[in-house]
Coordinates of C-alpha atoms in Angstrom, one line a residue:
X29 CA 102.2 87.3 97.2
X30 CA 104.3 89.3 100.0
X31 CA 104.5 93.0 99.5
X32 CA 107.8 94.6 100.8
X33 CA 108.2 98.2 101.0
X34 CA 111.6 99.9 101.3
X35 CA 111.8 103.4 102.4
X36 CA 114.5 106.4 101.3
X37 CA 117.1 105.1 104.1
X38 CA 117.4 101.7 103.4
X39 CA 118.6 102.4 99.8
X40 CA 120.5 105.5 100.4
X41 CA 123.6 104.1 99.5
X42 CA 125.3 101.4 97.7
X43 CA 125.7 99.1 101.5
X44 CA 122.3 100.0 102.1
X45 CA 121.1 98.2 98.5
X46 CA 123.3 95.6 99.8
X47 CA 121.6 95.9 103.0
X48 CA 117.8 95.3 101.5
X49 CA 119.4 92.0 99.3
X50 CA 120.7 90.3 103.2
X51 CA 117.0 91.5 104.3
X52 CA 115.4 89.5 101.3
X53 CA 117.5 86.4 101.8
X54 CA 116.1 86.5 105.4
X55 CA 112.8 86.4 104.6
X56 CA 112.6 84.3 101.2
X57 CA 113.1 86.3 98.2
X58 CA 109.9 84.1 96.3
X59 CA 106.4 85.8 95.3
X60 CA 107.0 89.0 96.5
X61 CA 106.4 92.6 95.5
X62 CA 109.1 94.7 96.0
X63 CA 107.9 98.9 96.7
X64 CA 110.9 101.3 96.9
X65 CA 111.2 104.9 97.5
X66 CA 113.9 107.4 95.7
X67 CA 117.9 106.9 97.2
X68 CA 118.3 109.2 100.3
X69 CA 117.3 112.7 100.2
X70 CA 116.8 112.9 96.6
X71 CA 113.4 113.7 96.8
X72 CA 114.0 116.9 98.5
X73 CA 116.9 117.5 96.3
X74 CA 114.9 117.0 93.3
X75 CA 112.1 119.6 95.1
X76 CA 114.9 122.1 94.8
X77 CA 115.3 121.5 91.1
X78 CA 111.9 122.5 90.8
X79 CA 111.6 125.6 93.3
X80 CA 115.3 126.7 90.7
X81 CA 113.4 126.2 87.4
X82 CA 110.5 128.1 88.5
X83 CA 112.4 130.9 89.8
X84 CA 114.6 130.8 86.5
X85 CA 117.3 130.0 88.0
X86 CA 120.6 127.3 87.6
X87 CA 118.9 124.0 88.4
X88 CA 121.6 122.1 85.9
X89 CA 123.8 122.2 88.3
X90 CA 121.4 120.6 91.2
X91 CA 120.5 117.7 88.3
X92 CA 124.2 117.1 87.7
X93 CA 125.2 116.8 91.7
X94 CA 122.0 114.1 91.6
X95 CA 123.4 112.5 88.8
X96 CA 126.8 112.2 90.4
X97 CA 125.2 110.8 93.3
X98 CA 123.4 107.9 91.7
X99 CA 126.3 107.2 89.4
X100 CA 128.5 106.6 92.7
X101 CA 126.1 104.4 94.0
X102 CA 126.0 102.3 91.3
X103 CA 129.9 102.4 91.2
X104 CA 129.6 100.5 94.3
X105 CA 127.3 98.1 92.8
X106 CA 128.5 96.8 89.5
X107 CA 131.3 96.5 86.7
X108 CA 132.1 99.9 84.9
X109 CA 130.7 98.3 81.6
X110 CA 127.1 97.8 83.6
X111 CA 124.2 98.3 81.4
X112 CA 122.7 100.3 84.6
X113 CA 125.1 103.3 83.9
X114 CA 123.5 103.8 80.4
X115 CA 119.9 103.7 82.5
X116 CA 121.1 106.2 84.7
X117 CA 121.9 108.9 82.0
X118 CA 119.0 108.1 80.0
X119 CA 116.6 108.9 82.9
X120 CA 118.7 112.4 83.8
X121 CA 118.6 113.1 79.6
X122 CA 114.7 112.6 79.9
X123 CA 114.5 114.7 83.3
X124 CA 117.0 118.0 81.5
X125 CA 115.0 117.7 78.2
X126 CA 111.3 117.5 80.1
X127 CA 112.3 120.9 81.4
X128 CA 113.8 122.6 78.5
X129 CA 110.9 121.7 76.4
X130 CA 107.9 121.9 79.5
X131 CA 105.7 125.1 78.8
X132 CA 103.3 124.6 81.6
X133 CA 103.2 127.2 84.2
X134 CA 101.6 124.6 86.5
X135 CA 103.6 124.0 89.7
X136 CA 102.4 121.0 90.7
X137 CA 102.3 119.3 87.4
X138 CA 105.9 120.3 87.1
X139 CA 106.9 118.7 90.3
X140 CA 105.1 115.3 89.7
X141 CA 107.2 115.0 86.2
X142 CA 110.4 116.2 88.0
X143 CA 110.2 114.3 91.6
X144 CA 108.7 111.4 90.2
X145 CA 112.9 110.6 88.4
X146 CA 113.9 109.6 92.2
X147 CA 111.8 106.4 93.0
X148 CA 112.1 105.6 88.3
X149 CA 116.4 105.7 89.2
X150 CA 116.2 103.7 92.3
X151 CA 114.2 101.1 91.5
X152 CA 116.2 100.4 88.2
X153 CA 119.4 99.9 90.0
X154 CA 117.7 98.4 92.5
X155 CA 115.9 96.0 90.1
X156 CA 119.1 95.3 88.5
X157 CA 121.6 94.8 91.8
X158 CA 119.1 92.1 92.8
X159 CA 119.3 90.1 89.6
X160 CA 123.2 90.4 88.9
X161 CA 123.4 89.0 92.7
X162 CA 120.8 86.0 91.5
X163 CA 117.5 87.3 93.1
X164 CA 115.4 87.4 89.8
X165 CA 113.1 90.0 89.7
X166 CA 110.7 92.3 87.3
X167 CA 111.0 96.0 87.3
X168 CA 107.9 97.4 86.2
X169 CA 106.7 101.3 85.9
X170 CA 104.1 101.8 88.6
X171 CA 102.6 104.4 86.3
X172 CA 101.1 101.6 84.1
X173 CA 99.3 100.0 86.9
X174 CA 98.5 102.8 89.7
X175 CA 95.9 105.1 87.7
X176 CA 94.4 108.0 89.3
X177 CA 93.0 111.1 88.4
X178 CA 95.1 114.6 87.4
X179 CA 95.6 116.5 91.2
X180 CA 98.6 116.2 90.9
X181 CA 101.1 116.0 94.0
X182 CA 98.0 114.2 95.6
X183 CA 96.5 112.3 93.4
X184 CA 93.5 110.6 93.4
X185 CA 93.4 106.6 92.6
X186 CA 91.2 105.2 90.4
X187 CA 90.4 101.9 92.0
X188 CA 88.8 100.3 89.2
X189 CA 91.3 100.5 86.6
X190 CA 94.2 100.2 89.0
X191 CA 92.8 96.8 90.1
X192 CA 92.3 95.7 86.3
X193 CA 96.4 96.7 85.8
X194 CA 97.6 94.9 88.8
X195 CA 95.5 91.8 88.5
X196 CA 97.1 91.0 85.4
X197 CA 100.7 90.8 87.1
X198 CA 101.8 87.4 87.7
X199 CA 101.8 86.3 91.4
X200 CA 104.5 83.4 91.1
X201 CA 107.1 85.8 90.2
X202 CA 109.1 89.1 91.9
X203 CA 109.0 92.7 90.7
X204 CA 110.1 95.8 91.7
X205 CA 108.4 99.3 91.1
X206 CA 108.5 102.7 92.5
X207 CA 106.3 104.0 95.3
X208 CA 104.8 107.5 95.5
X209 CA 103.4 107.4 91.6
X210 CA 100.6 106.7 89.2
X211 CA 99.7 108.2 85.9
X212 CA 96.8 109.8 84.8
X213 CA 94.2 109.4 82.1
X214 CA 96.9 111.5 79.7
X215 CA 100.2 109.2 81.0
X216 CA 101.6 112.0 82.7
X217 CA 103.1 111.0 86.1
X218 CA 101.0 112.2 89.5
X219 CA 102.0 111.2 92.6
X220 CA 100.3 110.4 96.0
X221 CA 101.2 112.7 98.0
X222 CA 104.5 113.0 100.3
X223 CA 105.8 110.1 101.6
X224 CA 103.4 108.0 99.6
X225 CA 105.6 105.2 99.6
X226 CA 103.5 103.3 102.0
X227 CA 100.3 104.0 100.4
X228 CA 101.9 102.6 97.1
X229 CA 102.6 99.2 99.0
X230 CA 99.1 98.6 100.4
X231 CA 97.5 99.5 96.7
X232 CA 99.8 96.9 95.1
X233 CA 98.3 94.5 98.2
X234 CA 94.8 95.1 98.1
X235 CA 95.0 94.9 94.6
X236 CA 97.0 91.3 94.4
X237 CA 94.6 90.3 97.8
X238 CA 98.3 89.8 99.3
X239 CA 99.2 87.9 102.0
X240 CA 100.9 90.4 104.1
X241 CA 102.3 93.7 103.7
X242 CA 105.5 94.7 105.7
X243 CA 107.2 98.2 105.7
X244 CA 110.8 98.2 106.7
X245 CA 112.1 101.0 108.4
X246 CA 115.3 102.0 110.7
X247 CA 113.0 101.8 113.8
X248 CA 112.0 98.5 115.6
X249 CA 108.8 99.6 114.7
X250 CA 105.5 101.4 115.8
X251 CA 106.8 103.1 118.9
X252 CA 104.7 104.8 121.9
X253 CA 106.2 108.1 120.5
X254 CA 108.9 108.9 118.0
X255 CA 111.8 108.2 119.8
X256 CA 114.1 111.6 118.3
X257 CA 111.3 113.5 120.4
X258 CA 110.0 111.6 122.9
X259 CA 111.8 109.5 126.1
X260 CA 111.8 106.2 127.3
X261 CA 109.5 105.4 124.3
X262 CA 108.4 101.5 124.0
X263 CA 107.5 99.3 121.0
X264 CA 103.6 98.2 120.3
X265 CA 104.3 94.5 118.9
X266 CA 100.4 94.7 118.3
X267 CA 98.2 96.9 117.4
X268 CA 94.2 97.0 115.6
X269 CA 93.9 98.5 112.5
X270 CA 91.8 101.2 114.2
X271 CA 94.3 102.2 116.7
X272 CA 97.0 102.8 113.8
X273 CA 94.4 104.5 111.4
X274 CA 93.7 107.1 114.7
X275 CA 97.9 107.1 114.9
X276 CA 98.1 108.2 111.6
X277 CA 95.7 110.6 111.2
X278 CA 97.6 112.5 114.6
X279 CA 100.6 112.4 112.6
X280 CA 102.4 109.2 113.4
X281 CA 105.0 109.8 111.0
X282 CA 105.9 105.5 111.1
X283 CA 102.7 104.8 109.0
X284 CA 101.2 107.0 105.9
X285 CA 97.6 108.3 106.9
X286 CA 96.4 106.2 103.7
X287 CA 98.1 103.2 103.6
X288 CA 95.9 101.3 106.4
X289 CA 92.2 101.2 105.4
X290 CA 92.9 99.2 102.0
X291 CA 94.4 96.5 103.8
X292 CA 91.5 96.3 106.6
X293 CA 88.7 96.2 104.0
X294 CA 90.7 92.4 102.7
X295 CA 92.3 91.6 106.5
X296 CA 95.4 92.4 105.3
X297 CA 97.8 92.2 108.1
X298 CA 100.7 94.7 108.1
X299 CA 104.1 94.4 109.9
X300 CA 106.5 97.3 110.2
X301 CA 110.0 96.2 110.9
X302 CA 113.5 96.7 111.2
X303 CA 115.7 96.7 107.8
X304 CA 119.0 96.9 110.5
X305 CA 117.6 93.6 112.7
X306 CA 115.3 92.1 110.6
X307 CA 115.3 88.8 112.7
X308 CA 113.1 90.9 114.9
X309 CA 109.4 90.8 114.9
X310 CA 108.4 94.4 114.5
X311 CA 105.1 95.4 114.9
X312 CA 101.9 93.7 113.6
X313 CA 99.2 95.4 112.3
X314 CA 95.7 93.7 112.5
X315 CA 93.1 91.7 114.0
X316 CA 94.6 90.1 117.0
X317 CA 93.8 89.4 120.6
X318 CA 97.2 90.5 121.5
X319 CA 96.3 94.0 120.4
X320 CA 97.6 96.8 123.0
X321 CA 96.0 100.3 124.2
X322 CA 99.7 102.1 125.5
X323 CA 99.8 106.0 126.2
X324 CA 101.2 107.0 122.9
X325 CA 102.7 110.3 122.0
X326 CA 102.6 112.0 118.9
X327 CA 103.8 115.9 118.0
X328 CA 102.6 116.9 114.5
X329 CA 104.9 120.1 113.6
X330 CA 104.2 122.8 111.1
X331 CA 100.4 123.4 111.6
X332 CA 98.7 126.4 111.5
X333 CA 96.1 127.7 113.8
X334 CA 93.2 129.8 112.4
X335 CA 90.3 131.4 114.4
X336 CA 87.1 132.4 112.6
X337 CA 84.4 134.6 114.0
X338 CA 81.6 136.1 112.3
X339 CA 81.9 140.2 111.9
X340 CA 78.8 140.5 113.2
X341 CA 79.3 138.3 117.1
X342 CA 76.2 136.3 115.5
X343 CA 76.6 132.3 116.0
X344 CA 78.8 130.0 113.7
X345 CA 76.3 128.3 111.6
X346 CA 75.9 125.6 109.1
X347 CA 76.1 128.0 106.1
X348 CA 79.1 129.5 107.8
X349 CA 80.5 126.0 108.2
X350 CA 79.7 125.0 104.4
X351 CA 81.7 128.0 103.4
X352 CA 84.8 127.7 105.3
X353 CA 84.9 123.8 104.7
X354 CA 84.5 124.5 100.7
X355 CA 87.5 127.1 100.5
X356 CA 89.2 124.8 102.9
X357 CA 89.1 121.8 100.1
X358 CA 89.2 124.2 97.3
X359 CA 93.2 125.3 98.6
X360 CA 93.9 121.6 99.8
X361 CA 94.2 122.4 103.3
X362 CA 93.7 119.5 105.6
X363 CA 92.1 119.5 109.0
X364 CA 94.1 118.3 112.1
X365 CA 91.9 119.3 114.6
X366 CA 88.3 121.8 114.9
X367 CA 86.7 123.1 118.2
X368 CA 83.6 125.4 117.6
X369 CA 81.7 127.8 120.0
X370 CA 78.3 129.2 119.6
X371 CA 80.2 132.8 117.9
X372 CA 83.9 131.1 116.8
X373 CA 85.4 128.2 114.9
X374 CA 89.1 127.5 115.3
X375 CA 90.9 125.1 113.4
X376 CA 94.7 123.3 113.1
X377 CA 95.2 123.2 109.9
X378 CA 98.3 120.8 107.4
X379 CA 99.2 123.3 104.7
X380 CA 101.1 121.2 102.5
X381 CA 100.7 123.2 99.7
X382 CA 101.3 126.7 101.4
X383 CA 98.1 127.8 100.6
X384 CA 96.9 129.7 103.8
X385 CA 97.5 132.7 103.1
X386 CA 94.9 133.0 99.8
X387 CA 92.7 130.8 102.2
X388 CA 93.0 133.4 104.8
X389 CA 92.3 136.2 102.3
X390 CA 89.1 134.9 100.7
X391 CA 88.0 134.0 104.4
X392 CA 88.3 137.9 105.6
X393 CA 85.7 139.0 102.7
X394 CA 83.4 137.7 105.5
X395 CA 84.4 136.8 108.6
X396 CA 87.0 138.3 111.2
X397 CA 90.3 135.7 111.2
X398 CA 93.3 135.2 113.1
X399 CA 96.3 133.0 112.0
X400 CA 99.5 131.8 114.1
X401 CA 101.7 129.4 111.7
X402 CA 104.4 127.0 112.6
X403 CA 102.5 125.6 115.6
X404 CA 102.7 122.2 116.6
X405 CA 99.5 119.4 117.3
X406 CA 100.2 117.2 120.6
X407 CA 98.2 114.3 120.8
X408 CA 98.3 111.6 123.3
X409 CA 96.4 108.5 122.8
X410 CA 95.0 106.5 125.9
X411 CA 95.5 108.9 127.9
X412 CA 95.9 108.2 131.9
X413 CA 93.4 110.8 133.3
X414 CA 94.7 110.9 136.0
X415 CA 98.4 112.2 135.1
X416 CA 97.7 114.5 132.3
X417 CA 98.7 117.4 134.6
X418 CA 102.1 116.6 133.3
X419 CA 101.8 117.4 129.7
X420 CA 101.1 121.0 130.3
X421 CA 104.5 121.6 131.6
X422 CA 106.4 124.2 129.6
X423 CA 103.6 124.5 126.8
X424 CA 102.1 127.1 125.8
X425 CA 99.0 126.1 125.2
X426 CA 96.4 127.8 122.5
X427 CA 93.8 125.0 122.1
X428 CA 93.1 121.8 123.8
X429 CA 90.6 119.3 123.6
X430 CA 90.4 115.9 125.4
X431 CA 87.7 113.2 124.2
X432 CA 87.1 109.7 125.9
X433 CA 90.9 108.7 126.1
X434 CA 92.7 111.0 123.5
X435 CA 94.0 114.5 124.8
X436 CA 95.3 117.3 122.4
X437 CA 96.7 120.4 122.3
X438 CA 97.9 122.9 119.6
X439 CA 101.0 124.6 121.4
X440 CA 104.0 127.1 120.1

């Protein structure tokens, strides 16, 4: 089986869904997978349903402009007497009732049950556009397959029973399913985390022991540096697992920080290609002789710097350490980048959850603390030594670090 992920902008429109049914016909539409995210921007839209509803305000209105949306694109799709358009108001009944009847204060509970409705509505007309143009195909509900555990808006998967679910699909034939979710032990929906997409496609290909797994995108693909930030930016046509793992982890927004170490541990190989020219070879992902080592750029936006010192100017030590790294997991907040001295500890820190101001708090019970938000994490891989006097231009630089071949720098 091929996996085939689609992403937000290839099915943001009804000649986009066209779009994806030309890319199948190039590549063989026969034992393939099919993972596709919600139409557009509806995910955000559907984030500012929640943020209304919580703040008791008119989100009816936001659900009904969705709606509207959906229904235009499947105007542009099929007959007026299509089953699809009964689909369509089902799923937005379901999403106006969950929320009249919901009586859980939790946040992120509420947003997995709300955001979720995107990737369920695309992938239905989706599912359905493909088989009224001949392609035949299975929809299925990721949620009965991907099982994870309840932290919600990041969940955890539960690779046991996820492989059990997926082994029994049938390889010889296509589906279709949503990226992004999973269930819990309870049914309710959780998802993976933002753009979780990707990480949805190489579950589904571990877990069928696929043949390849290819991501299609509206870049050639894996650039030296995101080309809406970066200049004269080239394409890697091959790259090692490793090398896009590290990528990732920087904040290569191409490739989901999850989505590559599932389809190492089976030799998986992974191709990220263009949905506007797919006659194009992308980039390949894997073991390979071919594999390059190019200066690569990446800028990871919204971080947040914290310095730590202890009250007393004695050293940073392992109970110090253990402390901070416990609240840091207890809030959710990830990492980017940690430098320690012998009397301070300063870390960029992913606050997906906007936690770091109760991190911050519970950290000044005991240590003295400094935070500057909305800085940015610049990271170039294979670095040339010798020329990195040119990076600094025009920063302003508040931590750097360079290690063997990989120079970065928190700037604002």
């Amino acid at each position: 089986m091929k996996i085939f992920k689609f992403g937000g902008a290839s099915v943001k429109d009804a000649e986009s869904v066209k779009n994806v049914s030309m890319v199948l016909k190039s590549q063989g539409f026969a034992k393939c997978l099919l993972v596709i995210s919600a139409m557009g921007k509806t995910t955000n839209e559907l984030e500012k349903v929640v943020e209304l509803y919580f703040k008791k305000e008119n989100y009816q209105t936001e659900i009904k402009v969705i709606k509207q949306k959906h229904i235009e694109i499947a105007q542009g799709l099929f007959q007026e007497n299509h089953p699809v358009f009964a689909e369509i108001n089902l799923f937005f009944d379901d999403l106006d009732s969950f929320l009249r009847r919901n009586k859980s204060p939790n946040f992120n509970f509420v947003y997995d049950q709300v955001v979720s409705c995107g990737e369920m509505i695309s992938t239905k007309i989706l599912s359905e556009y493909l088989n009224e143009i001949q392609f035949t195909n299975q929809w299925l509900d990721a949620r009965d397959y991907i099982k994870t555990d309840n932290s919600y808006r990041d969940g955890n998967v539960d690779w046991k029973k996820t492989e059990e679910f997926i082994s029994t699909l049938n390889s010889e034939i296509c589906y279709v399913t949503q990226g992004f979710i999973g269930s819990d032990e309870n049914n309710f929906t959780v998802t993976l985390g933002r753009e979780g997409s990707d990480y949805s496609a190489a579950i589904f290909a571990y877990c069928t022991n696929a043949e390849a797994m290819t991501i299609w995108k509206d870049v050639p693909g894996v650039m030296t540096g995101d080309p809406r930030k970066f200049k004269d930016v080239t394409l890697l046509s091959n790259i090692s697992y490793e090398e896009a793992i590290e990528m990732a982890y920087y904040g290569a927004s191409v490739i989901h920080p999850k989505t590559l170490q599932p389809l190492q541990q089976k030799s998986i190989p992974f191709y990220v290609k263009s949905f506007v020219d797919p006659t194009k070879e992308g980039t390949k992902v894997g073991a390979s002789e071919k594999n390059q080592h190019e200066e690569s750029y990446i800028l990871k936006e919204n971080q947040n710097l914290l310095k730590i010192s202890t009250r007393d100017f004695s050293f940073i030590a392992e109970d110090h350490m253990s402390q901070v790294f416990s609240l840091l997991s207890r809030h959710k907040i990830k990492v980017s980048l940690m430098q320690n001295s012998a009397i301070s500890l300063a870390l960029c820190l992913e606050d997906k959850f906007n936690a770091i101001d109760d991190l911050n708090e519970e950290l000044q019970k005991g240590f003295k603390t400094e935070v500057i938000k909305n800085v940015s994490l610049f990271t170039v891989r294979n670095a040339k030594m010798d020329k990195i006097d040119q990076f600094y231009q025009e920063k302003s630089v508040l931590l750097e670090q360079i290690s063997k071949n990989t120079l970065q720098m928190v700037t604002q």
